[in-house]
């Protein structure tokens, strides 16, 4: 990570007496005010003169009192300005500007003599704050946070796009409603095969997208979730005040701290333009710079995989049905009878490798290659996988060699089935094994309840594990894509080998419980604010019974929308999730998936409204090619697109993949048209996306 411009750190001022203080964003449009009222730290936020966060209290409830909630006085306040442009290893843009004004409030609690600071950073598109506990001698070193009491007071009954509060999964459809409706809608919002129970009748997860009636978009989330537990929000629906609610540990506490220490940043992205919300880099900017010296081994990846066939029930992860009464660790797999539906067979994997090589994919994910899948889910079993022993019908050496000979790599899969003790015990051996065979990316998974029992997916203990796995992987030059892990908070800036996460309902739900049609118009506002998602788009066969006669699910999308998702769902890791034989039926549309870039110099959000539509144009990294994607909700979407992002005076060819006039995700999802057109920066394109549809455009210069 190089610094383009020298960082400018400008000391602006210092205040030594207690009175309200405020700090403006660089453009002066956002103001954060702070005061200690009746001994309680209190902040508020205005945007263009309107209040967006009304006076809201801050404090920390400790397991052993006295709490860090009241009785504070300001010792000192100071402000600095910061302006730096940095280059991510991969990203939506080549350059990212980190420009803010900072307010540091140093406080003391005279009754205990404890020190607690609040640091605010105010950007043109929002603000963040965190608590800091400076080193303060032996009187205050180790402490346990029972609950964090950070308020976010909304100024009205805003519209919200939310998912239910939950300590263990984010794999929900979003509900769009007024804040006042959350209490009545929350029970019904937990659908499909998600079995968790929300902790509160008004508890929701972040990142939470809100919109006021006068058109202000507010996004509440957190940045740099390190050594702390993930934050949820409980709404007081009489006052419209959200309060933080941290994921508890097995003993009912939230966080174990040792001063000096800081909390994650609590963030509010605030704009009056949905495109600006999507373009915000606030959460990345609130994370630390890259922790690695050499990042040359971190590369964006386009992949296919032996995966959708298991998700749809066409084949199985497991090798045999012949087990439950036997202890897996004692099975001799060469002696049991295979059930004949194993997906990860040598022959089948070779077929995928051939397809990947023929069409230019980097990697082939293979799930179900290793022993243990007979016993992996729902049993709270500790020792299921060893991450190194293949099933007898998976020729580990031969397949890696075959892939290498064709210029393709296999992608590793580590399902931990929630047993962290088991995974950490095998981790070093498993990563070294990957290095030996030439794997440089792992998809890891955390399905099921945690072992140690009582810990939650989003607690401090697990958050420490996920980061540990990423850092250990880096020592082996391995990239990590963790499913079921905590939702991202921009840590990929610091640890860019974290190239993907799931942490939301992805395409796999199309093969069972279903995705709401507007899902992909919401995720970029919410889940993607913290980092990329392994959404696994690219489904061309919408009727699951064609893969598995017993599966009645139908994918709720047109084919052009499946193409557009490679552009609208930003990720440096993109899967073409469908089966090779389905792509072979639509090679003309498949061309877009082959061509689309996975890393970008520049991104321009052109049109957006949560729950309705998103249109974005991106310029491929180190190239003059542009790709445009649109995803629409139930109503479809019509655009008149100005191509003014193209270089003036240059001629380009646009290949347009669009919904046919009679396309509709319900009745005619495969009806698409492909046309080409000469375009310039002056061209305006009239485009129409069907209900549940979209469009994708590849634009390439004609003069090279
Ligand atoms: C859930 C993951 O999201 C899915 O992609 C994976 O195939 C299964 N777990 C098995 O690990
Ligand atoms: Ca999952």
XYZ file of C-alpha atoms and ligand atoms in Angstrom:
716
model
C 0.000 0.000 0.000
C 1.752 3.143 -1.174
C 0.862 6.663 -0.275
C 0.137 8.795 -3.327
C 0.105 12.161 -1.653
C 2.009 12.798 1.502
C -0.422 12.662 4.402
C -1.243 16.088 5.704
C -1.797 16.212 9.399
C -2.901 19.638 10.393
C -3.149 20.599 14.004
C -6.182 22.796 14.187
C -7.003 23.530 17.768
C -7.233 22.607 21.393
C -9.798 23.358 24.044
C -9.048 23.100 27.715
C -12.404 23.837 29.289
C -15.669 21.990 29.261
C -18.152 23.407 26.798
C -19.968 22.000 23.768
C -17.574 21.325 20.906
C -18.282 20.588 17.283
C -16.404 19.535 14.193
C -17.375 19.955 10.565
C -16.720 17.675 7.600
C -14.150 19.029 5.101
C -16.986 20.362 2.889
C -18.763 21.843 5.911
C -22.025 19.948 5.307
C -21.854 17.495 8.210
C -21.420 18.709 11.781
C -20.804 16.523 14.803
C -21.498 18.173 18.137
C -20.323 16.857 21.485
C -21.028 17.762 25.075
C -21.036 16.196 28.502
C -24.580 16.676 29.802
C -25.218 15.848 33.456
C -21.965 13.927 33.373
C -22.982 11.834 30.339
C -21.082 12.008 27.035
C -23.562 13.081 24.332
C -23.153 13.682 20.593
C -25.373 14.767 17.722
C -25.012 15.008 13.936
C -26.448 17.481 11.450
C -26.334 17.304 7.652
C -26.901 20.410 5.543
C -28.341 22.098 8.606
C -30.819 19.294 9.397
C -30.441 17.067 12.400
C -29.887 13.420 11.382
C -28.734 12.006 14.716
C -30.440 13.808 17.602
C -28.557 14.105 20.921
C -27.432 10.551 21.702
C -25.645 9.289 24.792
C -22.464 7.228 24.879
C -21.198 4.968 27.616
C -19.998 1.531 28.639
C -21.632 -0.806 31.116
C -18.975 -2.879 32.927
C -19.651 -6.247 34.523
C -18.251 -4.972 37.802
C -19.234 -1.369 38.567
C -18.787 1.505 38.605
C -19.790 1.836 34.950
C -18.337 4.190 32.370
C -21.678 5.832 31.818
C -21.937 9.028 33.849
C -20.002 11.326 36.115
C -17.611 12.386 33.334
C -15.901 15.687 32.762
C -13.986 16.860 29.720
C -10.274 17.186 30.326
C -9.274 18.382 26.888
C -10.511 18.489 23.302
C -8.394 18.749 20.176
C -8.961 18.644 16.434
C -6.838 17.659 13.449
C -7.435 17.454 9.708
C -6.209 14.547 7.612
C -5.999 14.157 3.846
C -4.323 11.172 2.230
C -4.860 9.149 -0.923
C -4.005 5.464 -0.793
C -4.069 2.536 -3.208
C -5.829 -0.678 -2.231
C -4.303 -3.990 -3.317
C -7.619 -4.636 -5.082
C -10.776 -2.629 -5.099
C -13.513 -0.633 -6.778
C -11.098 2.233 -7.372
C -7.364 2.538 -7.912
C -7.111 5.514 -5.568
C -9.060 6.149 -2.392
C -9.064 9.525 -0.675
C -9.174 9.516 3.107
C -10.155 13.065 4.036
C -11.601 13.955 7.407
C -11.596 16.307 10.343
C -11.085 14.667 13.691
C -12.236 15.619 17.160
C -10.629 13.943 20.152
C -12.423 14.390 23.467
C -10.397 13.319 26.484
C -12.567 12.677 29.539
C -12.143 11.734 33.167
C -14.500 10.166 35.644
C -13.418 11.900 38.892
C -15.163 9.403 41.199
C -12.948 6.570 39.876
C -10.142 8.600 38.363
C -10.601 6.606 35.140
C -9.906 8.017 31.704
C -12.010 7.397 28.622
C -11.688 9.220 25.308
C -13.972 9.571 22.333
C -12.509 10.071 18.889
C -14.782 11.353 16.107
C -13.866 11.491 12.411
C -16.095 13.568 10.176
C -16.094 12.946 6.427
C -18.040 14.578 3.600
C -20.179 11.418 3.442
C -20.592 10.596 7.113
C -18.888 10.136 10.434
C -17.404 7.551 12.761
C -16.519 7.491 16.436
C -14.860 5.086 18.800
C -14.131 4.779 22.492
C -10.508 4.750 23.582
C -9.135 3.631 26.934
C -5.659 5.101 27.335
C -2.984 3.566 29.479
C -3.693 4.919 32.953
C -1.702 2.981 35.479
C -2.597 -0.042 37.563
C -6.007 1.299 38.626
C -7.644 0.475 35.300
C -6.078 -2.238 33.162
C -8.284 -5.321 32.762
C -12.022 -4.811 32.468
C -15.034 -6.672 31.135
C -17.688 -4.927 29.074
C -21.143 -6.150 29.935
C -22.796 -3.962 27.329
C -21.966 -0.942 25.234
C -24.469 1.900 25.511
C -24.039 3.859 22.300
C -27.178 5.580 21.107
C -28.135 6.575 17.574
C -31.233 8.747 17.974
C -33.210 8.892 14.744
C -35.271 11.987 14.034
C -38.364 10.236 12.685
C -40.043 7.012 11.680
C -37.643 6.376 8.799
C -37.846 3.688 6.154
C -35.370 0.903 6.920
C -33.947 -2.080 5.049
C -33.211 -4.492 7.864
C -32.578 -8.080 8.900
C -33.393 -9.569 12.308
C -30.914 -9.340 15.148
C -29.059 -12.627 15.546
C -25.762 -13.682 17.102
C -25.084 -16.427 14.576
C -26.383 -15.707 11.099
C -27.049 -12.912 8.655
C -28.513 -15.253 6.060
C -31.886 -13.507 5.898
C -33.938 -11.720 3.292
C -34.217 -7.991 3.983
C -37.474 -6.391 5.044
C -38.298 -2.858 3.928
C -40.491 -1.107 6.481
C -40.917 1.889 8.708
C -38.970 1.704 11.956
C -42.263 1.552 13.823
C -43.148 -1.674 11.987
C -40.053 -3.657 12.972
C -41.633 -5.049 16.130
C -44.589 -6.568 14.265
C -42.675 -7.706 11.170
C -39.563 -9.148 12.785
C -40.912 -12.627 13.649
C -42.085 -13.194 10.062
C -38.824 -11.901 8.624
C -37.048 -15.060 9.731
C -37.822 -17.409 6.918
C -36.482 -20.326 5.009
C -33.950 -22.608 6.595
C -32.547 -20.124 9.098
C -33.268 -21.429 12.539
C -31.869 -18.788 14.875
C -34.001 -16.757 17.264
C -33.633 -12.982 17.457
C -32.551 -11.652 20.838
C -35.006 -8.760 20.976
C -38.404 -7.878 19.436
C -36.805 -4.797 17.845
C -33.206 -5.978 17.390
C -31.667 -5.607 13.949
C -28.236 -6.161 12.465
C -25.855 -3.790 10.821
C -25.084 -2.622 8.254
C -28.534 -1.051 8.455
C -29.763 1.214 5.660
C -32.266 3.962 6.488
C -33.925 6.742 4.529
C -35.691 9.785 5.951
C -38.900 11.152 4.429
C -36.975 14.175 3.204
C -34.505 12.032 1.274
C -31.471 11.591 3.543
C -29.822 8.163 3.404
C -28.306 7.025 6.703
C -26.295 3.832 6.985
C -25.348 2.563 10.450
C -22.544 0.032 10.767
C -19.096 -0.395 12.282
C -15.505 -0.360 11.048
C -12.402 -2.263 12.155
C -14.092 -4.901 14.300
C -10.948 -6.239 15.984
C -10.793 -8.052 19.337
C -14.344 -7.001 20.194
C -17.798 -8.459 19.697
C -20.078 -7.496 16.800
C -22.625 -4.753 17.382
C -26.359 -5.070 16.830
C -28.930 -2.328 17.283
C -31.983 -2.415 19.526
C -34.666 0.086 18.653
C -36.724 1.897 21.246
C -39.745 2.290 18.985
C -41.385 4.917 21.204
C -38.448 7.302 20.905
C -36.833 5.983 17.657
C -33.506 5.689 19.441
C -31.251 2.778 18.509
C -28.917 1.469 21.180
C -25.899 -0.768 20.594
C -26.244 -4.385 21.657
C -23.079 -6.453 21.650
C -22.954 -10.182 20.982
C -22.473 -11.924 24.345
C -19.967 -14.629 25.138
C -20.755 -17.984 26.750
C -20.820 -16.310 30.182
C -23.132 -13.495 29.127
C -20.451 -10.823 28.965
C -19.617 -8.956 25.785
C -15.908 -8.080 25.655
C -12.748 -8.651 27.665
C -10.467 -5.622 27.404
C -7.016 -4.596 28.520
C -6.042 -0.917 28.468
C -4.671 0.653 26.374
C -7.438 -0.394 23.996
C -9.933 0.993 21.498
C -13.360 -0.164 20.350
C -14.309 -0.558 16.692
C -15.594 2.588 14.979
C -19.336 3.143 15.019
C -20.205 4.540 11.603
C -22.944 6.589 9.982
C -22.766 7.161 6.218
C -24.954 10.188 5.552
C -25.817 11.492 2.070
C -28.802 12.755 0.110
C -27.847 10.714 -2.943
C -28.074 6.913 -2.915
C -25.223 6.673 -5.451
C -22.938 8.519 -3.038
C -23.856 6.075 -0.285
C -22.788 3.202 -2.538
C -19.583 4.990 -3.522
C -18.610 5.727 0.087
C -15.189 4.561 1.284
C -15.800 5.655 4.867
C -15.603 2.174 6.341
C -12.401 1.241 4.510
C -10.883 4.574 5.490
C -11.588 3.957 9.162
C -9.508 0.784 9.005
C -5.735 0.680 9.396
C -3.449 0.608 6.329
C -2.251 -2.704 4.921
C -0.373 -4.789 7.479
C 1.688 -6.697 4.917
C 4.881 -5.584 3.178
C 4.667 -7.810 0.118
C 1.188 -8.166 -1.361
C 2.233 -9.420 -4.806
C 0.771 -12.865 -4.005
C -2.750 -11.484 -3.472
C -4.653 -11.758 -6.760
C -8.329 -11.363 -7.647
C -9.867 -14.684 -8.696
C -12.578 -15.774 -11.120
C -13.591 -19.346 -10.420
C -16.014 -22.175 -11.071
C -16.640 -25.100 -8.768
C -17.981 -28.507 -7.913
C -20.558 -26.829 -5.711
C -23.929 -25.906 -7.263
C -24.571 -29.569 -7.933
C -24.385 -30.244 -4.185
C -26.364 -27.158 -3.219
C -29.182 -28.198 -5.551
C -29.100 -31.818 -4.395
C -27.933 -33.185 -7.746
C -24.898 -34.724 -6.030
C -23.508 -35.037 -2.494
C -20.564 -33.776 -0.447
C -20.333 -37.160 1.278
C -18.901 -40.385 -0.158
C -21.022 -43.012 1.566
C -24.359 -43.353 3.306
C -23.001 -46.281 5.193
C -22.062 -44.653 8.470
C -24.023 -43.091 11.275
C -23.492 -45.939 13.703
C -19.723 -45.884 13.161
C -17.286 -43.376 14.656
C -15.933 -41.544 11.642
C -12.390 -41.419 12.907
C -12.316 -45.208 12.797
C -13.762 -45.666 9.306
C -11.645 -47.190 6.611
C -13.192 -45.409 3.651
C -11.716 -47.861 1.209
C -13.896 -50.571 2.749
C -17.273 -48.795 2.870
C -19.775 -48.805 0.033
C -19.984 -45.474 -1.854
C -23.520 -44.155 -2.400
C -22.602 -43.262 -5.964
C -23.630 -39.583 -5.754
C -20.336 -38.123 -4.597
C -19.668 -34.838 -6.462
C -15.910 -34.485 -5.898
C -14.826 -37.511 -7.915
C -11.643 -37.428 -9.937
C -13.592 -37.783 -13.164
C -16.046 -34.985 -12.367
C -13.346 -32.596 -11.145
C -11.370 -33.191 -14.371
C -14.465 -32.155 -16.316
C -14.603 -28.857 -14.390
C -10.861 -28.303 -14.827
C -11.254 -28.768 -18.586
C -14.090 -26.256 -18.645
C -12.148 -23.737 -16.531
C -9.076 -24.050 -18.760
C -11.103 -23.721 -21.963
C -12.865 -20.563 -20.786
C -10.081 -18.793 -18.918
C -11.096 -19.262 -15.272
C -8.355 -19.058 -12.643
C -9.546 -21.680 -10.204
C -11.877 -24.620 -9.558
C -13.398 -24.909 -6.080
C -13.956 -28.490 -4.977
C -16.148 -29.111 -1.942
C -16.571 -32.554 -0.437
C -13.054 -33.692 -1.392
C -12.013 -34.561 2.165
C -13.278 -37.141 4.626
C -15.866 -36.248 7.245
C -18.940 -35.105 5.327
C -21.026 -38.052 6.545
C -21.007 -36.502 9.985
C -20.626 -32.766 9.549
C -23.869 -31.008 10.312
C -26.221 -30.656 13.268
C -24.427 -33.036 15.639
C -22.280 -30.592 17.606
C -19.421 -32.976 17.004
C -15.933 -31.774 17.810
C -13.595 -33.784 15.602
C -15.125 -34.110 12.155
C -12.578 -32.935 9.583
C -8.796 -33.110 9.428
C -8.601 -30.910 6.276
C -5.903 -33.059 4.675
C -7.293 -36.529 3.956
C -9.050 -36.990 0.602
C -11.852 -39.441 -0.060
C -10.616 -42.524 -1.971
C -12.213 -41.366 -5.240
C -10.470 -37.964 -5.215
C -6.968 -38.190 -6.681
C -5.358 -35.261 -4.883
C -1.933 -35.443 -6.561
C -3.233 -36.285 -10.001
C -5.895 -33.551 -10.020
C -3.569 -30.824 -8.810
C -1.057 -31.882 -11.431
C -3.745 -31.996 -14.114
C -4.982 -28.522 -13.144
C -1.458 -27.134 -13.170
C -0.793 -28.602 -16.614
C -3.806 -26.666 -17.886
C -2.937 -23.369 -16.195
C -5.664 -23.668 -13.583
C -5.523 -24.086 -9.798
C -7.787 -25.990 -7.480
C -9.386 -23.909 -4.725
C -9.292 -25.407 -1.230
C -12.383 -25.867 0.922
C -12.274 -26.037 4.732
C -15.671 -26.590 6.328
C -15.057 -26.344 10.077
C -18.637 -27.319 10.990
C -18.260 -24.801 13.832
C -15.550 -26.683 15.677
C -12.950 -24.020 16.171
C -10.843 -26.079 18.510
C -10.548 -28.746 15.834
C -9.778 -26.211 13.074
C -7.143 -24.341 15.045
C -5.580 -27.660 15.989
C -5.221 -28.580 12.306
C -4.718 -25.127 10.823
C -0.957 -25.003 10.429
C -0.876 -28.483 8.926
C -3.799 -27.659 6.631
C -2.248 -24.421 5.327
C 1.161 -26.085 4.854
C -0.612 -28.863 2.928
C -2.196 -26.230 0.667
C 1.169 -24.648 0.006
C 2.669 -28.031 -0.841
C 0.005 -28.773 -3.436
C -0.107 -25.245 -4.853
C -3.450 -24.040 -3.532
C -3.414 -20.283 -2.825
C -7.056 -19.669 -1.854
C -9.349 -21.300 0.665
C -13.094 -21.068 1.059
C -13.694 -21.714 4.751
C -17.042 -22.311 6.431
C -18.507 -22.072 9.919
C -21.818 -23.911 9.672
C -23.544 -24.858 12.924
C -23.217 -23.992 16.572
C -19.774 -23.133 17.819
C -17.453 -25.394 19.695
C -16.563 -24.162 22.328
C -20.271 -24.503 23.042
C -22.041 -21.325 24.019
C -19.845 -19.023 21.941
C -21.519 -17.208 19.075
C -20.434 -16.582 15.500
C -20.263 -12.824 16.123
C -18.696 -12.727 19.597
C -15.221 -11.451 20.474
C -13.822 -14.984 20.770
C -14.906 -15.912 17.227
C -13.926 -12.548 15.766
C -10.443 -13.203 17.111
C -10.471 -16.623 15.455
C -11.484 -15.330 11.996
C -8.676 -12.778 12.050
C -6.207 -15.337 13.369
C -7.062 -17.597 10.419
C -6.496 -14.729 7.950
C -3.146 -13.772 9.494
C -1.928 -17.381 9.651
C -3.010 -17.897 6.042
C -0.963 -14.853 5.022
C 2.167 -16.546 6.361
C 1.519 -19.234 3.737
C 0.543 -16.682 1.046
C -3.024 -17.942 1.128
C -6.163 -15.890 0.407
C -9.258 -16.493 2.542
C -12.955 -16.424 1.674
C -14.805 -17.221 4.911
C -18.483 -18.183 4.902
C -20.700 -17.807 7.988
C -18.043 -15.573 9.573
C -18.829 -12.200 11.116
C -19.983 -9.538 8.656
C -17.108 -7.501 7.225
C -16.157 -4.119 8.650
C -13.470 -3.056 6.166
C -10.688 -5.249 7.567
C -9.755 -6.213 4.012
C -7.903 -2.875 3.824
C -5.524 -4.036 6.544
C -5.535 -7.728 5.591
C -6.158 -7.839 1.831
C -5.794 -11.631 1.686
C -9.317 -11.585 3.135
C -10.658 -11.540 -0.409
C -14.214 -12.551 0.356
C -16.865 -13.374 2.904
C -20.404 -14.572 2.771
C -22.204 -13.125 5.856
C -25.482 -12.613 4.016
C -27.985 -14.635 2.066
C -26.243 -15.586 -1.165
C -27.230 -17.272 -4.412
C -27.302 -20.691 -2.719
C -30.712 -19.737 -1.292
C -32.121 -19.658 -4.815
C -31.857 -23.457 -4.693
C -33.947 -23.718 -1.533
C -35.669 -21.029 0.583
C -35.303 -18.279 -2.033
C -33.988 -14.745 -2.360
C -36.350 -11.804 -2.376
C -36.372 -10.281 -5.829
C -35.077 -6.971 -4.474
C -32.233 -8.625 -2.510
C -29.443 -7.632 -4.892
C -30.650 -4.018 -4.924
C -30.186 -3.895 -1.119
C -26.980 -5.849 -0.449
C -24.656 -3.195 -1.939
C -26.151 -0.659 0.516
C -25.833 -2.963 3.508
C -23.644 -6.053 3.508
C -21.187 -4.752 0.900
C -20.403 -1.552 2.827
C -17.968 -3.582 4.943
C -16.293 -5.575 2.166
C -16.826 -7.927 -0.735
C -19.210 -10.847 -0.756
C -18.780 -14.254 -2.364
C -22.328 -14.005 -3.735
C -21.763 -16.732 -6.373
C -23.888 -15.388 -9.249
C -24.173 -16.689 -12.812
C -27.125 -19.092 -12.676
C -28.517 -19.758 -16.178
C -30.816 -22.719 -15.463
C -33.550 -21.319 -13.232
C -35.555 -24.507 -12.759
C -33.952 -26.622 -10.039
C -36.002 -29.692 -10.907
C -33.869 -29.964 -14.056
C -30.897 -30.688 -11.772
C -32.677 -32.621 -9.083
C -36.241 -33.836 -9.740
C -37.033 -33.514 -6.031
C -36.108 -29.817 -5.906
C -38.996 -27.494 -6.786
C -37.118 -24.199 -6.265
C -36.978 -21.629 -9.048
C -34.323 -18.905 -9.282
C -35.964 -15.488 -9.112
C -33.925 -13.668 -11.742
C -33.510 -13.236 -15.466
C -30.258 -14.263 -17.166
C -29.114 -10.654 -17.904
C -29.479 -9.866 -14.199
C -27.237 -12.841 -13.396
C -24.628 -11.253 -15.693
C -25.055 -7.793 -14.202
C -24.339 -9.079 -10.693
C -20.655 -9.452 -11.617
C -20.615 -5.660 -11.835
C -23.178 -4.575 -9.241
C -21.953 -6.952 -6.484
C -18.370 -5.752 -6.209
C -15.923 -8.509 -5.294
C -12.346 -9.419 -6.267
C -13.485 -13.034 -5.998
C -16.235 -13.986 -8.424
C -17.701 -17.403 -9.065
C -19.542 -18.615 -12.147
C -21.767 -20.827 -10.034
C -23.821 -22.820 -12.551
C -22.876 -26.132 -14.130
C -20.682 -26.257 -17.260
C -23.491 -27.963 -19.223
C -25.819 -25.020 -18.537
C -23.261 -22.506 -19.744
C -22.757 -24.595 -22.868
C -26.424 -24.000 -23.731
C -25.933 -20.196 -23.674
C -22.382 -19.575 -24.817
C -23.330 -16.152 -26.222
C -24.458 -14.887 -22.793
C -21.644 -16.746 -21.033
C -19.208 -14.581 -23.001
C -19.933 -11.702 -20.605
C -18.902 -13.780 -17.576
C -15.689 -14.705 -19.394
C -14.949 -11.087 -20.299
C -15.940 -9.203 -17.145
C -13.077 -7.924 -14.982
C -12.706 -8.647 -11.265
C -10.533 -5.674 -10.356
C -11.120 -2.019 -11.172
C -9.431 1.335 -11.700
C -12.620 3.306 -11.284
C -16.279 2.819 -10.397
C -19.184 5.173 -11.098
C -22.556 4.569 -9.510
C -25.032 5.955 -12.027
C -28.492 5.245 -10.594
C -29.565 3.670 -7.326
C -32.422 3.298 -4.894
C -32.401 0.582 -2.214
C -34.937 -2.136 -2.938
C -35.509 -0.822 -6.488
C -32.420 -0.699 -8.742
C -28.672 -0.191 -8.924
C -26.717 0.812 -12.045
C -22.938 1.012 -11.923
C -20.148 1.431 -14.505
C -16.634 0.220 -13.765
C -13.361 0.577 -15.662
C -11.241 -2.586 -15.619
C -7.887 -2.399 -13.838
C -5.069 -1.439 -16.196
C -7.387 -1.450 -19.226
C -9.680 0.911 -21.130
C -12.597 -1.529 -21.030
C -15.735 -0.571 -19.129
C -18.475 -2.819 -17.798
C -21.951 -1.658 -16.792
C -24.423 -3.614 -14.684
C -27.999 -3.040 -13.590
C -30.031 -5.104 -11.153
C -33.701 -4.340 -10.604
C -36.424 -5.355 -8.174
C -40.059 -6.343 -8.675
C -40.890 -3.292 -10.804
C -38.029 -3.588 -13.273
C -36.172 -0.424 -14.202
C -35.842 1.936 -17.167
C -32.664 3.962 -17.662
C -31.380 6.524 -20.096
C -27.702 6.006 -19.587
C -25.207 8.692 -20.431
C -21.860 7.143 -21.340
C -20.036 10.359 -20.432
C -17.608 8.345 -18.319
C -15.925 7.208 -21.576
C -12.900 9.092 -22.866
C -14.097 12.001 -25.060
C -13.301 11.616 -28.747
C -12.759 7.865 -28.593
C -14.925 5.260 -30.302
C -15.953 2.103 -28.514
C -17.934 -1.056 -29.205
C -20.675 -1.803 -26.689
C -22.001 -5.353 -26.377
C -25.369 -5.135 -24.672
C -26.897 -8.107 -22.837
C -30.482 -7.140 -22.099
C -33.775 -8.636 -20.982
C -35.958 -9.359 -24.020
C -39.159 -7.243 -24.150
C -41.193 -10.199 -22.865
C -38.715 -11.231 -20.145
C -39.933 -11.524 -16.562
C -38.323 -13.462 -13.727
C -41.635 -15.252 -13.050
C -42.581 -16.337 -16.542
C -39.716 -15.867 -18.954
C -36.367 -15.595 -17.153
C -34.212 -16.852 -20.005
C -35.411 -14.372 -22.660
C -32.455 -12.134 -23.483
C -31.088 -10.200 -26.426
C -27.460 -9.486 -27.299
C -26.678 -6.558 -29.555
C -23.644 -4.485 -30.419
C -23.416 -0.759 -30.987
C -20.735 1.842 -31.677
C -20.687 4.306 -28.792
C -18.796 7.391 -27.596
C -18.842 9.542 -24.484
C -21.785 11.413 -26.047
C -23.974 8.319 -26.463
C -27.129 7.947 -24.455
C -28.499 4.411 -24.209
C -32.127 3.650 -23.444
C -32.180 0.492 -21.381
C -34.969 -1.520 -19.779
C -34.672 -4.161 -17.071
C -37.565 -6.582 -16.620
C -39.101 -7.324 -13.214
C -36.385 -9.287 -11.394
C -34.135 -8.412 -14.300
C -31.194 -6.308 -15.285
C -28.717 -5.629 -18.015
C -24.994 -5.927 -18.551
C -22.855 -4.002 -21.027
C -19.254 -4.632 -22.057
C -17.588 -1.597 -23.651
C -14.233 -1.840 -25.374
C -12.295 0.781 -27.393
C -12.305 0.299 -31.180
C -8.919 1.935 -31.699
C -6.736 -0.715 -30.074
C -22.476 -23.194 3.644
C -21.795 -22.375 2.603
O -22.372 -21.109 2.472
C -21.849 -23.148 1.313
O -21.358 -22.345 0.251
C -21.076 -24.409 1.480
O -21.176 -25.156 0.303
C -21.630 -25.237 2.631
N -21.757 -24.430 3.798
C -20.754 -26.420 2.952
O -19.536 -25.973 3.486
Ca -23.852 -19.953 4.161
